Short mmCIF file of C-alpha atoms and ligand atoms in Angstrom, two decimals:
data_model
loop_
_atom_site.label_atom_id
_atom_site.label_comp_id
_atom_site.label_asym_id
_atom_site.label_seq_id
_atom_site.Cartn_x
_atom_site.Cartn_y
_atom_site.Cartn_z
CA UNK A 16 0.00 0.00 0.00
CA UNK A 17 1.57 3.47 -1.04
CA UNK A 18 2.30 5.86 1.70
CA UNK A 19 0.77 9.09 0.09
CA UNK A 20 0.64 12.92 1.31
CA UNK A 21 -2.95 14.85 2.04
CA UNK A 22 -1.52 17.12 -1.00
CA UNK A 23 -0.85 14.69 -3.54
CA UNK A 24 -4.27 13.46 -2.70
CA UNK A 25 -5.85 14.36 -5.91
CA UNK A 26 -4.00 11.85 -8.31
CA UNK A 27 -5.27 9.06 -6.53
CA UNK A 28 -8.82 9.24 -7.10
CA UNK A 29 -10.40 5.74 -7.22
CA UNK A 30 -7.42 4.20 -5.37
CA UNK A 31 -6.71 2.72 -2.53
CA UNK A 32 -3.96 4.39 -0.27
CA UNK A 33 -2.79 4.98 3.30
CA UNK A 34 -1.76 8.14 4.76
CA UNK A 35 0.18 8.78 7.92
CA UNK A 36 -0.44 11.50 10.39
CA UNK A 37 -2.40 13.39 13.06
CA UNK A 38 -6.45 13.09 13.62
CA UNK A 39 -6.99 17.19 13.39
CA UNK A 40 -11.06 16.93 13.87
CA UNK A 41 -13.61 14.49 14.47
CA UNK A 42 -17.76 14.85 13.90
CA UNK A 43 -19.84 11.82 14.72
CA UNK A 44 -22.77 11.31 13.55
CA UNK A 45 -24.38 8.08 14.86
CA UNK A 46 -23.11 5.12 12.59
CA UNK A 47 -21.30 7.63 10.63
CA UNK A 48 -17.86 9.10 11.95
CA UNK A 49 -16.20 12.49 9.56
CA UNK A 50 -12.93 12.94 10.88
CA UNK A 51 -10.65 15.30 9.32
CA UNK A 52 -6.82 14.21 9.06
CA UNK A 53 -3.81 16.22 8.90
CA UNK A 54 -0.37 15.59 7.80
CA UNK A 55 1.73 18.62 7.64
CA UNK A 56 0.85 18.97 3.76
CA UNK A 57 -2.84 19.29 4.06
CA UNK A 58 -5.83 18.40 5.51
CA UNK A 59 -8.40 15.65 4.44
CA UNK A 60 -11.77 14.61 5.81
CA UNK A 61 -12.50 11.15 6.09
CA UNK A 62 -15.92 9.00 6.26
CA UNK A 63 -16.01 6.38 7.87
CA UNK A 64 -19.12 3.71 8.03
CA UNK A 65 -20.48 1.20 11.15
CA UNK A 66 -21.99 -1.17 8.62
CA UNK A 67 -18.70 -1.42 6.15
CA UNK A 68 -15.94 -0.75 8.10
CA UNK A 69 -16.75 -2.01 11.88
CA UNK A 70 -12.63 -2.04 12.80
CA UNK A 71 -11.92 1.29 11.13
CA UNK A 72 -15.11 2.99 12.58
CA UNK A 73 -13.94 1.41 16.56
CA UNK A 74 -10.64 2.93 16.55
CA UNK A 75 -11.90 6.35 15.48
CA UNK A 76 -15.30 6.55 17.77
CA UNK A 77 -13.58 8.74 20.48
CA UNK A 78 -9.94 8.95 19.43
CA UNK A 79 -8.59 11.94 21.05
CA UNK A 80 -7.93 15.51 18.98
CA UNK A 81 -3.96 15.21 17.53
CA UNK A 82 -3.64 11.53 18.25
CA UNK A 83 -1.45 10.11 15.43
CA UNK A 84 -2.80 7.35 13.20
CA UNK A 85 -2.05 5.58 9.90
CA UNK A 86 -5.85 5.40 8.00
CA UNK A 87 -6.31 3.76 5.03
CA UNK A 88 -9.01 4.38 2.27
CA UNK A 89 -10.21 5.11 -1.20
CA UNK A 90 -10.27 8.62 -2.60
CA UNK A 91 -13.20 9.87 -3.77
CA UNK A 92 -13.40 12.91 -6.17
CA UNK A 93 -16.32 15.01 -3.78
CA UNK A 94 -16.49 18.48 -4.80
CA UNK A 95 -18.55 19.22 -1.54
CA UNK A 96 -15.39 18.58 0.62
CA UNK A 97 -12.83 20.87 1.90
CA UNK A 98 -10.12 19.92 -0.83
CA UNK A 99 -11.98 18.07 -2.93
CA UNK A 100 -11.53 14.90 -2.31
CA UNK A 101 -12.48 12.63 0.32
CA UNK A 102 -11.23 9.34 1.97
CA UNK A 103 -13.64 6.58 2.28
CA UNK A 104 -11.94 4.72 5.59
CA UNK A 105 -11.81 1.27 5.57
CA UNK A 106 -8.68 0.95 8.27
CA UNK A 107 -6.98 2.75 11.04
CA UNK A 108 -3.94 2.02 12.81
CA UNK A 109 -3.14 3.77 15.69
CA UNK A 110 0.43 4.80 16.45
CA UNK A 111 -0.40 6.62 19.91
CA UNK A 112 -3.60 7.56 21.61
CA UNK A 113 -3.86 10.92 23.54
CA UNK A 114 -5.44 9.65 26.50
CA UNK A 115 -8.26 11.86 27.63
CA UNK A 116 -7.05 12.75 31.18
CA UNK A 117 -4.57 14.89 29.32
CA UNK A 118 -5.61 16.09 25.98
CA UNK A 119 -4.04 18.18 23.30
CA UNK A 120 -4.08 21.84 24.92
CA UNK A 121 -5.30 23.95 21.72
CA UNK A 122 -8.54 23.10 20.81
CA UNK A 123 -10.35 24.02 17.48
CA UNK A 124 -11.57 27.45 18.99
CA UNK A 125 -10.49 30.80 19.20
CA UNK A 126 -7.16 31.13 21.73
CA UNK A 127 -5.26 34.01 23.28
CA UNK A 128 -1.92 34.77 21.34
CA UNK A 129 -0.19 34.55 24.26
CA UNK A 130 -1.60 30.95 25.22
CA UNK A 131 -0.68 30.34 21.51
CA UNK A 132 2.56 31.56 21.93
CA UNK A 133 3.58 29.30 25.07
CA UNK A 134 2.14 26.71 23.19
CA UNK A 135 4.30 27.42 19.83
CA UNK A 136 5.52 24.29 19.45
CA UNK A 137 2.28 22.79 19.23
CA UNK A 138 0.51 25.76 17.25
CA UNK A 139 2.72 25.09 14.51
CA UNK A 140 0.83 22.42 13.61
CA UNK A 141 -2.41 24.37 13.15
CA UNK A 142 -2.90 24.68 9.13
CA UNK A 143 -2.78 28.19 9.26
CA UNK A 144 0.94 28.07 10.67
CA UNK A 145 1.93 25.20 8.87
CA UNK A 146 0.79 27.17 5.61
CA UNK A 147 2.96 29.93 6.82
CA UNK A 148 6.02 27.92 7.26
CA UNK A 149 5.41 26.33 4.01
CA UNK A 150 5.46 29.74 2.29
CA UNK A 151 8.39 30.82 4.00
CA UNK A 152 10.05 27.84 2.84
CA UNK A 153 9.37 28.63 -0.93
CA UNK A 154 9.97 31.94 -0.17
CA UNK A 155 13.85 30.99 1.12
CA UNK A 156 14.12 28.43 -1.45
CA UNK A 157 12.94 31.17 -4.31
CA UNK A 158 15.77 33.88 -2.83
CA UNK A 159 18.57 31.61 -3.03
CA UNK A 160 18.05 30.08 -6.53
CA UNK A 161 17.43 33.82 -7.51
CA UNK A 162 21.01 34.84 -5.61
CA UNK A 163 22.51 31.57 -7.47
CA UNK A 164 21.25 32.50 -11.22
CA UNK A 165 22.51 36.05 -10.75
CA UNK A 166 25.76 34.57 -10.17
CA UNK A 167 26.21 35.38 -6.48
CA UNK A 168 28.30 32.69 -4.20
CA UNK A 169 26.79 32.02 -0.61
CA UNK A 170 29.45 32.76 1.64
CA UNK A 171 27.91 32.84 5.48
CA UNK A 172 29.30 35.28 7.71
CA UNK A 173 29.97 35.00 11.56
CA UNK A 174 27.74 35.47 14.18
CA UNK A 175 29.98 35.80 16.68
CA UNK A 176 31.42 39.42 16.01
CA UNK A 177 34.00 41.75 17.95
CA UNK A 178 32.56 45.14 16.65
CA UNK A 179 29.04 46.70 15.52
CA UNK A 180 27.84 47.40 12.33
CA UNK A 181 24.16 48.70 12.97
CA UNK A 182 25.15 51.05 15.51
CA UNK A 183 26.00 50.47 19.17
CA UNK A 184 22.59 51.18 20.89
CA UNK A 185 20.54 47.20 20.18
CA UNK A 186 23.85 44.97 20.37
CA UNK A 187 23.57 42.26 22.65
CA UNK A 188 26.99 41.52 24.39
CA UNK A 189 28.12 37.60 24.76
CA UNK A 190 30.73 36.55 27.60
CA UNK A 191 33.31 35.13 25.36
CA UNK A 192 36.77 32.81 25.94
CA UNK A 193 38.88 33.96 28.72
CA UNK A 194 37.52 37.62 28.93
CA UNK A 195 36.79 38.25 25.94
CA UNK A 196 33.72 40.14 24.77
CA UNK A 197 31.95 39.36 21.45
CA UNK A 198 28.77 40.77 19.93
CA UNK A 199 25.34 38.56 18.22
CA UNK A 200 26.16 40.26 14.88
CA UNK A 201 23.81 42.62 13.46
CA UNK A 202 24.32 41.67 9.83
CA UNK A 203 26.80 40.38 8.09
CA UNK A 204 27.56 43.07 5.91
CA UNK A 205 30.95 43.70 7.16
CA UNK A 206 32.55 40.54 6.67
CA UNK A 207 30.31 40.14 3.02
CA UNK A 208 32.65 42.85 2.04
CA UNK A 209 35.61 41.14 2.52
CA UNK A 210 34.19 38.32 0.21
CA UNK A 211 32.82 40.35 -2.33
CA UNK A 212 36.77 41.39 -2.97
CA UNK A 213 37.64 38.16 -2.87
CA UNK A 214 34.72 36.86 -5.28
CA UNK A 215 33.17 39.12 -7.01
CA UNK A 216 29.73 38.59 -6.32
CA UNK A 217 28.25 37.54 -2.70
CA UNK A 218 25.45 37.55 -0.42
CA UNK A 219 25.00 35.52 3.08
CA UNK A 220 21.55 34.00 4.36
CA UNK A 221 21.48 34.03 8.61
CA UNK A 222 20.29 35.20 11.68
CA UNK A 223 20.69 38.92 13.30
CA UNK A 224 20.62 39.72 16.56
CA UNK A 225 18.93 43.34 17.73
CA UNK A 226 18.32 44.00 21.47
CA UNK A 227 15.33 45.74 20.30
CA UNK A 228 13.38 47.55 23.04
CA UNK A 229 10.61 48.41 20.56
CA UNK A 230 7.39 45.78 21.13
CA UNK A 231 5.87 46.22 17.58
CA UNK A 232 4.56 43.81 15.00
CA UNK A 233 7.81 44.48 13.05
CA UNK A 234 10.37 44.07 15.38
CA UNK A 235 12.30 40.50 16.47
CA UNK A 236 15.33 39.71 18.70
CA UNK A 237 16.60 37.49 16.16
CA UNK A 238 15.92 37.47 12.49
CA UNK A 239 16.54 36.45 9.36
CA UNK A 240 18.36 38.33 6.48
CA UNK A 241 18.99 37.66 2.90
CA UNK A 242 22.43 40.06 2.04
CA UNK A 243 23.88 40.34 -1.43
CA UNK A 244 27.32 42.54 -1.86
CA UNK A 245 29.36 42.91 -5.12
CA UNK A 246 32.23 44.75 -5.93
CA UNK A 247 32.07 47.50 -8.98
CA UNK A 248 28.58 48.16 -7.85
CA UNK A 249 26.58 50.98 -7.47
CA UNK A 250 23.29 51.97 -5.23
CA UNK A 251 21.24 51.14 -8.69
CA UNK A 252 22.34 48.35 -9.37
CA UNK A 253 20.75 46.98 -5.40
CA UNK A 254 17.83 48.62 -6.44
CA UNK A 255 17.65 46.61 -9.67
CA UNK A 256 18.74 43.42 -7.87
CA UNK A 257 16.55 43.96 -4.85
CA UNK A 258 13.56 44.56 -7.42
CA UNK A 259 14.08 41.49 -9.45
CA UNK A 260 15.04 38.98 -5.75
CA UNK A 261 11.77 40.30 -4.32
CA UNK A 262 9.65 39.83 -7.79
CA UNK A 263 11.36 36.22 -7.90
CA UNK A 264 10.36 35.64 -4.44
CA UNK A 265 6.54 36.17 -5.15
CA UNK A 266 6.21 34.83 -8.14
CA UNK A 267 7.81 31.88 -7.11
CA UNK A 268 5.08 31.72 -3.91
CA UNK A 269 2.50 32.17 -5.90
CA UNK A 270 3.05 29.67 -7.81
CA UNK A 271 4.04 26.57 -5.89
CA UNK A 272 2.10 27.57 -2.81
CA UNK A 273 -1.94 28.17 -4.17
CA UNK A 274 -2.83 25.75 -0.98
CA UNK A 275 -1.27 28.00 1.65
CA UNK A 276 -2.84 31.20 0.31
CA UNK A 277 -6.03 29.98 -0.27
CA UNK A 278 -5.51 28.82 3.49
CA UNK A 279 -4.50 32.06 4.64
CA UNK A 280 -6.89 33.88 2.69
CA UNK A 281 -4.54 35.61 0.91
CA UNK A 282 -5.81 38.19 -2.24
CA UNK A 283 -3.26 36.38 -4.83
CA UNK A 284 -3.97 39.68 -6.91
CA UNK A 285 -2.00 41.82 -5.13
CA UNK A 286 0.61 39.77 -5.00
CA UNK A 287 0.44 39.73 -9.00
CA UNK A 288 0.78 43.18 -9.06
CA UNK A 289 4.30 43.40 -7.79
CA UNK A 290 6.72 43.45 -11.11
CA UNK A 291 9.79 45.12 -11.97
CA UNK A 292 10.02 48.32 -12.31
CA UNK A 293 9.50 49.54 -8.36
CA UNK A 294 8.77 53.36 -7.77
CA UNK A 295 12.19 54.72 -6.61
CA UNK A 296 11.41 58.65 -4.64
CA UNK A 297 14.56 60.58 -3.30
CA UNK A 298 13.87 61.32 0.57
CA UNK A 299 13.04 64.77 -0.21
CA UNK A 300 10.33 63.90 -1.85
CA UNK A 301 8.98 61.60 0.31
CA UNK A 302 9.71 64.27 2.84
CA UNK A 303 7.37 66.31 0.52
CA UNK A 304 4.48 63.52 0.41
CA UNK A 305 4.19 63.25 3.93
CA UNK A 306 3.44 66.84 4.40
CA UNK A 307 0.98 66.91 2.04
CA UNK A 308 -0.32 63.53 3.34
CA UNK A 309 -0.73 66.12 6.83
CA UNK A 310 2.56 64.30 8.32
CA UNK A 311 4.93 66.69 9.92
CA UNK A 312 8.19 64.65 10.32
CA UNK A 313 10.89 67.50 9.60
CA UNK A 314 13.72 66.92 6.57
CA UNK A 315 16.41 64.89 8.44
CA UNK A 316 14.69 62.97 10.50
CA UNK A 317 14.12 59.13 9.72
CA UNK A 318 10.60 57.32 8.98
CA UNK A 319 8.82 54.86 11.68
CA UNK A 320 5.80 53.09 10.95
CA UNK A 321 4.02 55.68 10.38
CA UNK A 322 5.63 57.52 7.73
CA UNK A 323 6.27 54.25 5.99
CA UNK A 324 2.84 53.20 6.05
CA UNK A 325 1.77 56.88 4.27
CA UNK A 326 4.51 56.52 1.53
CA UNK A 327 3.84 52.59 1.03
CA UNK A 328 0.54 53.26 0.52
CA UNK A 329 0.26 55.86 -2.63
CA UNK A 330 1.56 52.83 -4.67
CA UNK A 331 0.86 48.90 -5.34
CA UNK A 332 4.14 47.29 -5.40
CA UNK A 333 7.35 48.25 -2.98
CA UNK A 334 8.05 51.95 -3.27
CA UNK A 335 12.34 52.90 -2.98
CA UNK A 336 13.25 55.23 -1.14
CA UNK A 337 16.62 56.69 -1.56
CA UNK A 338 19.23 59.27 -0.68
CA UNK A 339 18.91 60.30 2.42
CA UNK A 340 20.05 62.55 4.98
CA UNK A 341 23.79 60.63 5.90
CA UNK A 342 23.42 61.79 9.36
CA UNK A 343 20.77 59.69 10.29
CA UNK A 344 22.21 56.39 8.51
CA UNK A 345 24.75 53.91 9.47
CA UNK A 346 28.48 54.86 9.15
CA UNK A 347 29.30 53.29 6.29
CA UNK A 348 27.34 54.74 3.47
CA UNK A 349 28.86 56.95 0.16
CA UNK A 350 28.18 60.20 0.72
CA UNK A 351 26.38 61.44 -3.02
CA UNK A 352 28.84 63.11 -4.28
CA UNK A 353 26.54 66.21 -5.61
CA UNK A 354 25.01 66.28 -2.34
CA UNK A 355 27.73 65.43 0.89
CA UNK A 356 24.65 65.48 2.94
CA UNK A 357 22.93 62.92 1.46
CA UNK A 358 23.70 59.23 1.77
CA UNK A 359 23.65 56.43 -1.49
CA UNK A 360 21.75 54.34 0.84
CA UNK A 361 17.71 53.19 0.28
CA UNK A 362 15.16 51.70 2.05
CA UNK A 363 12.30 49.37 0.19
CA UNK A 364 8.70 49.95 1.79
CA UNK A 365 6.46 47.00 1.10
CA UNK A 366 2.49 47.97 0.60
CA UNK A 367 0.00 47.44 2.63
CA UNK A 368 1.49 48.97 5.46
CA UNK A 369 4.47 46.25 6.32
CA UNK A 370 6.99 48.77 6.08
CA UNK A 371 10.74 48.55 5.71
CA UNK A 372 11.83 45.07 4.19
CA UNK A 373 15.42 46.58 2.63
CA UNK A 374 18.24 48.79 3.71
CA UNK A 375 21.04 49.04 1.76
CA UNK A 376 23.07 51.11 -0.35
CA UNK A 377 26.76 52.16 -1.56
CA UNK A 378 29.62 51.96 0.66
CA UNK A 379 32.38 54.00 1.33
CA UNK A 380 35.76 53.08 -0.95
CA UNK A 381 38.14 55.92 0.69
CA UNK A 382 40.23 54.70 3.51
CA UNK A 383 39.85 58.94 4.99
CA UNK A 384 36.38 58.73 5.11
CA UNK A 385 35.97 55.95 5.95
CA UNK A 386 38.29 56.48 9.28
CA UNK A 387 36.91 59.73 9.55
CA UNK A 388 32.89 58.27 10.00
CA UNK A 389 34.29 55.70 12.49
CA UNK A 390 36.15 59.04 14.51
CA UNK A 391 32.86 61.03 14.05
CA UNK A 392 30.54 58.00 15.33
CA UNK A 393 33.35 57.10 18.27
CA UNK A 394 33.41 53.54 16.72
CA UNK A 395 36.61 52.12 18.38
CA UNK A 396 39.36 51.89 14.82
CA UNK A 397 41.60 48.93 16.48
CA UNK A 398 38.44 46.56 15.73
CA UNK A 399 37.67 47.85 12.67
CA UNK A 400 41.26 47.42 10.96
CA UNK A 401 40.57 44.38 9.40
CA UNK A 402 37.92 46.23 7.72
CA UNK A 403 40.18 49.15 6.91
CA UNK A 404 42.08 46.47 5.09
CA UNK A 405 39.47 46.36 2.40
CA UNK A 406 39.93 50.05 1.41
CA UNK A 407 43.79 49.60 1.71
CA UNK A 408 44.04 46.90 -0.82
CA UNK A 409 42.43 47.30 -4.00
CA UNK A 410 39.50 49.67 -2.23
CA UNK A 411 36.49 49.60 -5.34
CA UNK A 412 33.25 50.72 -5.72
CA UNK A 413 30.99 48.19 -4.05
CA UNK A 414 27.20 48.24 -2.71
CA UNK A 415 24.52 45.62 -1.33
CA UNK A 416 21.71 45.13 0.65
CA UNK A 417 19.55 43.35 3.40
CA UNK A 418 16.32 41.82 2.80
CA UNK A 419 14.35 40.60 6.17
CA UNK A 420 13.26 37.93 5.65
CA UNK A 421 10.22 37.93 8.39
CA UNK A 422 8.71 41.25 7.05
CA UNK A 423 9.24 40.23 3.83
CA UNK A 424 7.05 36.87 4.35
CA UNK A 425 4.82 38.65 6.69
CA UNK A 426 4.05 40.94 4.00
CA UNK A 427 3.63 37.88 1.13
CA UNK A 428 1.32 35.50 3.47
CA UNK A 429 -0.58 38.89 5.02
CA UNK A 430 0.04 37.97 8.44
CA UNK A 431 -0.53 40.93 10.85
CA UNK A 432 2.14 40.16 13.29
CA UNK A 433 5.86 39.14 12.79
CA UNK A 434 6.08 36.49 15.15
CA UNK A 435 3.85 33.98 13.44
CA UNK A 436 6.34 33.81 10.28
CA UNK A 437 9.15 32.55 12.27
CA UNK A 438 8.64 28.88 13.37
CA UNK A 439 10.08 30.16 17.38
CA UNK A 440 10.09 33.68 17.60
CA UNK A 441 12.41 35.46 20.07
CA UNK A 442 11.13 39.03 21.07
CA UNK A 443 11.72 41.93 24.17
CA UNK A 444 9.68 39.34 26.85
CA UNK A 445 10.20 35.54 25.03
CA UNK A 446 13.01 33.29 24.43
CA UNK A 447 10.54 30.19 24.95
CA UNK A 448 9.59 27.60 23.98
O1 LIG B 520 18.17 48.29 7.46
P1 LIG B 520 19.02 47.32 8.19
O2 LIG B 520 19.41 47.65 9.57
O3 LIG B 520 20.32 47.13 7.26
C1 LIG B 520 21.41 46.39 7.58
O4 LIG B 520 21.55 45.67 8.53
C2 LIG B 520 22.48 46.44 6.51
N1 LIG B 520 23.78 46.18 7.13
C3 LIG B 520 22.14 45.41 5.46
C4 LIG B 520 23.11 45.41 4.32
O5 LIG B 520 23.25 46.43 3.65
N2 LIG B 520 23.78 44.30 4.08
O6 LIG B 520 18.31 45.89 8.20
C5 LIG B 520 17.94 45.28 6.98
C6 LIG B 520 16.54 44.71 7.08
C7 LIG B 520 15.45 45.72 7.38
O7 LIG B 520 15.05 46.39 6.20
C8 LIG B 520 14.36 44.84 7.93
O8 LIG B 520 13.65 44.20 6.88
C9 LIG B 520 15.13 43.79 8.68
O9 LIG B 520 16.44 43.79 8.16
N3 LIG B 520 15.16 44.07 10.12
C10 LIG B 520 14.40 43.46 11.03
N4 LIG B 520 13.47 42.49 10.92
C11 LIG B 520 12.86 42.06 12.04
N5 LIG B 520 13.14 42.51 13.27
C12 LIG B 520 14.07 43.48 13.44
N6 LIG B 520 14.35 43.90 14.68
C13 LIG B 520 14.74 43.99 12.30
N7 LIG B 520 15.71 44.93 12.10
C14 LIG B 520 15.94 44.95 10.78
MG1 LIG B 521 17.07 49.98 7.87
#
């Protein structure tokens, strides 16, 4: 008997088969029983019949909520059920009973979050999380084929870092060997610029660490980013790439994952929508639309949530925005050389108010400036010279960019909140389970 999975369900019609996993629902109906399985790649309802399957019927009559099982049947093309096809039981094996003196804890009704969240690794099995893992999945697996046909080598960075690169303020400080302090890096950007030198073309796929105080729907302890880097680069050329990774990345969802949006409800159109080319605005015109959009913020200070949600919302795909002031950016970025002030560095909004899902930009190539930022910003130089190094030996034009990965997917699946893209999130009050 083939082992099949709920989603390949379909091209079985008429046969026999046996499918392996978790009993997610049962309704009984005198001699009838209509449980609904689960298996991580879907979810089927069963029927099940007194009169022509007595064995199969006793082992579901009262079988506990999550209690795994092996149930064999024939699949019947039903356009009334969820899916489309049913399974007509005619045997059950059960591989462990949930005894009812302590029964799965989330039941099929409406939860807290916060129950949810001590519960995590049980919710993930709810379809609606498991659909949201299985679209970040595609959504990881899209970026990095995307990275690999544009010719970019994966080469990881550390996580275990002796200096900052996002600024001094989140960093969260490890007790290392002997002494020693190290930092949960920030991004990987640093070290990415070492290996775009030494290959061209790079980007690194990993976990950042932010002691983030903030307690939004935005904002993780530990997240992932998606960071290209390649020498003889320029801030257009990230806005090209970023364009086309992101495109990839949706079009690539919406294609192999139509079962996890239709489960999450997702309008597919407006993920259609998003194609090449993406609005770029200078920040001085954004500056400009927020005013007349009744927003105050004054020229040289940055966005929050707020502002990004006004500017991400005049348009239908990301919206770029670009240039702006270098004081209030990190200390890296190319000054524009028509405008000193400004900095070659841009942020991508995504629509429907999810914000920031890019920052990246141009970096500095002149060993002066570069010492002079790290002076200005009271960055200490002695753990820096490694990076000096780069701008010492064959310094070139070079530019990149980091993609979150969580807003990014919490923007494709329309999940409100952050914390349900990640399969264990880590925030200001969690680190469990
Ligand atoms: O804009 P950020 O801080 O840029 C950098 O770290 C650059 N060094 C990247 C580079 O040029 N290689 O962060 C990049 C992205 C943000 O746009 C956002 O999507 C995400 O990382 N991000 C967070 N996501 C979740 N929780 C947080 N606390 C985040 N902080 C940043
Ligand atoms: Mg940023």
């Amino acid at each position: 008997m083939p082992f099949v999975s709920i989603e390949q369900i379909a091209g079985h019609a008429g046969e026999e088969i046996t499918v392996r996993g978790w009993l997610y629902n049962l309704r009984e109906s005198g001699k009838l029983l209509f449980p609904q399985f689960r298996d991580g790649t879907g979810v089927v309802q069963g029927v099940v019949s007194l009169k022509e399957s007595p064995e199969a019927f006793q082992a579901l009559a009262g079988l506990t909520q999550e209690s795994s099982v092996e149930v064999t049947g024939r699949v019947r093309a039903d356009s009334r059920a969820p899916g489309g096809h049913e399974l007509q039981v005619t045997g059950v094996a059960v591989v462990q009973k949930i005894p009812e003196s302590d029964p799965y804890p989330i039941q099929l009704k409406e939860h807290g979050v916060d129950f949810l969240l001590e519960k995590r690794h049980l919710w993930i099995r709810t379809p609606r999380q498991a659909a949201i893992l299985r679209v970040r999945d595609q959504s990881i697996f899209a970026a990095r084929e995307f990275m690999h046909q544009q010719g970019y080598a994966l080469t990881d960075s550390p996580i275990f870092t002796p200096s900052a690169c996002e600024g001094t303020t989140n960093l969260f400080e490890v007790a290392y060997m002997d002494d020693q302090k190290a930092y949960l890096t920030q991004s990987g950007q640093l070290y990415l610029e070492a290996t775009a030198a030494a290959l061209g073309k790079v980007y690194c796929f990993g976990p950042a660490f932010r002691a983030e105080r903030s307690k939004t729907r935005r904002h993780l302890t530990e997240f992932w980013m998606l960071e290209p880097e390649a020498a003889f680069a320029h801030m257009d050329d990230m806005m090209a790439l970023a364009e086309g990774l992101i495109s990839y990345m949706i079009s690539s969802v919406v294609e192999h994952c139509p079962g996890p949006l239709a489960t999450l409800g997702r309008d597919v159109e407006r993920l259609n929508a998003v194609r090449p080319p993406f609005p770029r605005i200078p920040y001085d015109e954004a500056i400009e639309i927020l005013h007349r959009s009744g927003n105050q913020t004054p020229w040289g200070e940055d966005f929050g949530g707020d502002e990004e949600t006004i500017l991400s919302s005049q348009y239908d795909r990301p919206v770029i925005v670009h240039r702006y002031p270098a004081s209030i950016k990190a200390f890296y970025m190319e000054p524009d050389p028509e405008r000193p002030d400004l900095a070659l560095g841009f942020d991508i909004l995504a629509p429907e108010g999810y914000g920031e899902i890019v920052g990246g930009g141009e970096r500095i190539s002149s060993l002066e400036l570069l010492v002079q930022r790290l002076r200005e910003q009271n960055l200490p130089e002695e753990a820096f010279s490694w990076y000096l190094d780069l701008r010492r030996y064959g310094s070139v034009p070079h530019a990149g960019f980091g993609l979150g990965i969580e807003r990014t997917i919490a923007w494709i699946t329309g999940v409100e909140h952050i914390r349900e893209v990640i399969p264990f999130p880590r925030t200001i009050y969690r680190i469990s389970p």
